[in-house]
XYZ file of C-alpha atoms in Angstrom:
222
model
C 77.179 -8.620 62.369
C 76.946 -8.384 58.661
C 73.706 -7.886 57.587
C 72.089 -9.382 54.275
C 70.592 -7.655 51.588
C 67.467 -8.774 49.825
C 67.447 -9.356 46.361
C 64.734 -7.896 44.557
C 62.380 -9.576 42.457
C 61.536 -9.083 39.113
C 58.462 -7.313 38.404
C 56.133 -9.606 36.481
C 54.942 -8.526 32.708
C 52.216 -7.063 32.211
C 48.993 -9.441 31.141
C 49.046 -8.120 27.378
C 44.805 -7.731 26.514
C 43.349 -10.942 24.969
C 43.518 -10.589 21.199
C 45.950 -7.907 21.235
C 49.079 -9.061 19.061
C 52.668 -8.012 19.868
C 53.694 -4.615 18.752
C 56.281 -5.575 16.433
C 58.571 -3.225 14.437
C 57.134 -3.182 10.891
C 58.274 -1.705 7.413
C 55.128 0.712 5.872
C 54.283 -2.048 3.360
C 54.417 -4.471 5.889
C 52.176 -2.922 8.174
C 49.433 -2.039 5.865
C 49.105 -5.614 4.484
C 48.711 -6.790 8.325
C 46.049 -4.072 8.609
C 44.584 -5.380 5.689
C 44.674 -9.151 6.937
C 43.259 -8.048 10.603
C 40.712 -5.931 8.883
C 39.549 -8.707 5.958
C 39.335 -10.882 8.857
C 37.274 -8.720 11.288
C 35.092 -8.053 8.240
C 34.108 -11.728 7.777
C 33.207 -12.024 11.192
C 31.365 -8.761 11.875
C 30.483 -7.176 8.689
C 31.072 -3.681 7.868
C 28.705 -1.776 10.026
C 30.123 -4.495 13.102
C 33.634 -3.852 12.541
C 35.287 -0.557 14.235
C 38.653 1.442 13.417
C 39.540 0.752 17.147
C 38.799 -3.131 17.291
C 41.163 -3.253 13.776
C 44.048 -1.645 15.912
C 43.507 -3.515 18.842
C 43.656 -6.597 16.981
C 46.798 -5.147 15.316
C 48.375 -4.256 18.908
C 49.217 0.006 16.618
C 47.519 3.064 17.689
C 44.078 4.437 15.660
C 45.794 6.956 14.483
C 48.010 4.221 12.321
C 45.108 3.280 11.361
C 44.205 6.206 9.636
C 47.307 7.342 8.184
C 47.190 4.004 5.722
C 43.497 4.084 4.996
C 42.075 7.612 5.791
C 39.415 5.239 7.784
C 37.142 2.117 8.124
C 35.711 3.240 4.552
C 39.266 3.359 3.061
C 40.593 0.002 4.207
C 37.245 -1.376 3.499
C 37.666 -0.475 -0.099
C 41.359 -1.722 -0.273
C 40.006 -5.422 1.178
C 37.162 -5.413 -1.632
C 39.414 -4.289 -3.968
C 41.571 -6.787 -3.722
C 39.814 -10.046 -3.063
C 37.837 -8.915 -6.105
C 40.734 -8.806 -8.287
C 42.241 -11.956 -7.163
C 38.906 -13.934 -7.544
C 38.624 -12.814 -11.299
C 42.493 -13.261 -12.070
C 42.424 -16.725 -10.380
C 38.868 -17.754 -12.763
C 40.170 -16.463 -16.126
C 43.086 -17.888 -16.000
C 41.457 -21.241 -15.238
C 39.760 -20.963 -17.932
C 42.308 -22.201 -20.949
C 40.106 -25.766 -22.069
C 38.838 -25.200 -25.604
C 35.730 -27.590 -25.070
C 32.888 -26.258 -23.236
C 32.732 -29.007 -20.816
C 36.061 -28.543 -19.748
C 35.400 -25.162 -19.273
C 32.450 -25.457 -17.086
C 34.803 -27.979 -14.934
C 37.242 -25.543 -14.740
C 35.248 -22.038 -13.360
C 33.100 -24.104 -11.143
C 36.516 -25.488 -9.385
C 38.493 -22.073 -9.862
C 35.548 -20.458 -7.296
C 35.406 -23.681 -5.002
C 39.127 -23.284 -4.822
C 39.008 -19.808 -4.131
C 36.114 -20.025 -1.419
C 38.007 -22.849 0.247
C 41.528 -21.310 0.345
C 39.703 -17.589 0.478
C 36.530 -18.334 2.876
C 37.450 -14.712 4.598
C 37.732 -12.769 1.504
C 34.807 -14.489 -0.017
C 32.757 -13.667 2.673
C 33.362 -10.469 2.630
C 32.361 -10.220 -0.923
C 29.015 -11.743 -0.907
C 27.851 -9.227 1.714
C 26.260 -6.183 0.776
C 28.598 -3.450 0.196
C 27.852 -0.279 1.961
C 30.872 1.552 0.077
C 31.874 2.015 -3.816
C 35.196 0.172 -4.536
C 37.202 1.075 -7.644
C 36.269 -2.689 -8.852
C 32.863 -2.330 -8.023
C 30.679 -4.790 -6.732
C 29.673 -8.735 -6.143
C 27.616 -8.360 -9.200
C 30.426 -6.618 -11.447
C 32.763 -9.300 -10.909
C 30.195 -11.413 -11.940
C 29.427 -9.487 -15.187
C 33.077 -9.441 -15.757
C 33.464 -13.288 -15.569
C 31.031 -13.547 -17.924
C 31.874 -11.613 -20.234
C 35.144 -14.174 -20.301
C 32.799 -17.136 -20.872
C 30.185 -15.287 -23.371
C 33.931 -14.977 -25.500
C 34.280 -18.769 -25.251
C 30.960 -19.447 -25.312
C 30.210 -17.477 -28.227
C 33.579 -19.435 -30.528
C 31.932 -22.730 -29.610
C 28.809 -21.711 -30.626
C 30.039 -20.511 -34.145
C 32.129 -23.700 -34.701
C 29.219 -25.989 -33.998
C 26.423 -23.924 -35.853
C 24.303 -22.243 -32.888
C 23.497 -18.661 -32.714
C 26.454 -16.788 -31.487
C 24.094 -13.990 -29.900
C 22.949 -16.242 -27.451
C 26.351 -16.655 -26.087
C 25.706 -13.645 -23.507
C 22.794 -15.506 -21.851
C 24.232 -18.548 -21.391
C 27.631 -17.179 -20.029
C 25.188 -15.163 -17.394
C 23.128 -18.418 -16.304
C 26.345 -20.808 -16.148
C 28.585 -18.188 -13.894
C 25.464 -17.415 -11.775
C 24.849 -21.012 -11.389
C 28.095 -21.478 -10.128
C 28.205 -18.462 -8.109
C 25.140 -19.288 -6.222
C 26.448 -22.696 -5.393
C 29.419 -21.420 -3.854
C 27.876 -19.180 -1.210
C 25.891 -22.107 -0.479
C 29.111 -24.622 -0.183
C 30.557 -21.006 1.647
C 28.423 -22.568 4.655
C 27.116 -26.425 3.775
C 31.084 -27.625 3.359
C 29.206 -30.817 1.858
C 30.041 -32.418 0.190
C 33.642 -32.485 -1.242
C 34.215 -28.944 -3.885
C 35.346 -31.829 -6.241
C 32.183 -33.702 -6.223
C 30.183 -29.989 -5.943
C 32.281 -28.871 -9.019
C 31.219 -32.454 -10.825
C 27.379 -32.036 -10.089
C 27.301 -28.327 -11.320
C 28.640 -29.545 -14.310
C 26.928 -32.797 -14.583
C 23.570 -30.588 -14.596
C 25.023 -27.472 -16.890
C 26.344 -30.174 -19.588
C 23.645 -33.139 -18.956
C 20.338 -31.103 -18.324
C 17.868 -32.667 -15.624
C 16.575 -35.335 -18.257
C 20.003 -36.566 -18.914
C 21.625 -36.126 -15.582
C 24.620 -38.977 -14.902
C 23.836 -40.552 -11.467
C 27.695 -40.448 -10.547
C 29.075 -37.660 -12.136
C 32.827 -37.226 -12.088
C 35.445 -34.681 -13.429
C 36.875 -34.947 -16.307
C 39.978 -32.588 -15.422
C 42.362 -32.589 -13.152
């Protein structure tokens, strides 16, 4: 009697931890921007004091110790997020801002940082929040300053051409990009309505004043 042998079956995969990504094979560069995206991300959600070296691997399916040989620690990739959503907010406003009359550039900065919090709503909420580490760019309120001080320039040429003081091109360039600024983290979370028609009030009451203000305002740019 020939007897029959049993096949055996396949052991089944391991269930891989919920929110744990696939270890995949990575160059250096490549696996310190996906640290930076996991991180930027967790940052957003949690904050910095919420947000843990071992929740950043987890989510990155590495070790801690990976972790720490990119960034030194939470601190250090902290810094490198900051760092770089700063400088990509600032490149991404200056260069918007090419019009050579003043309305057109209030059109353009006020949709440069809608655009930026729309496409950018994790990097720009890690921004606003408070900081609890130095960055090489510094903070929030630098990157303000240093917007500004692109618009005082403009600001200040206009001024000169059509016979205002010049000197008063610093406070106007702080008021307008704070304007704009606080408007965004408030669109960050409202959503309403439409950046286009945000971007289109902001200017309608920078340009118009309250006693002048248009009851449909529209952009002039595109």
């Amino acid at each position: 009697m020939v007897s029959r042998r049993r096949g055996r079956t396949a052991p089944e995969p391991e269930a891989r931890p919920k929110g744990r990504t696939a270890r995949v094979r990575m160059t250096g560069k490549e696996r310190r921007q996906q640290l930076l995206d996991v991180a930027r991300a967790l940052f957003a959600e949690k904050g910095f004091d919420g947000t843990s070296i071992e929740e950043i691997a987890h989510r990155a399916g590495v070790s801690k110790p990976v972790v720490y040989e990119h960034f030194g620690g939470k601190e250090g990739v902290y810094a490198v997020v900051v760092d770089r959503e700063m400088r990509n907010l600032l490149d991404l406003v200056v260069s918007a801002l090419s019009a050579g009359h003043p309305r057109d550039l209030l059109e353009q900065a006020a949709r440069a940082l809608l655009d930026y919090i729309d496409n950018n709503t994790d990097g720009f909420r890690v921004l606003v929040r408070d900081s609890p580490v130095a960055s090489n760019s510094g903070t929030f309120s630098s990157l303000l300053n240093d917007i500004a001080s692109q618009v005082e320039h403009i600001l200040a040429l206009q001024f000169s051409a059509r016979g205002y003081d010049a000197k008063l091109a610093p406070l106007y360039s702080q008021a307008l990009v704070g304007m704009v600024a606080l408007t965004g983290q408030w669109w960050l979370e409202a959503r309403k309505p439409k950046k286009e028609e945000v971007a289109a009030h902001l200017v309608n009451l920078a340009w118009n004043g309250l006693s002048h203000l248009e009851h449909k305002p529209r952009l002039s740019t595109k």
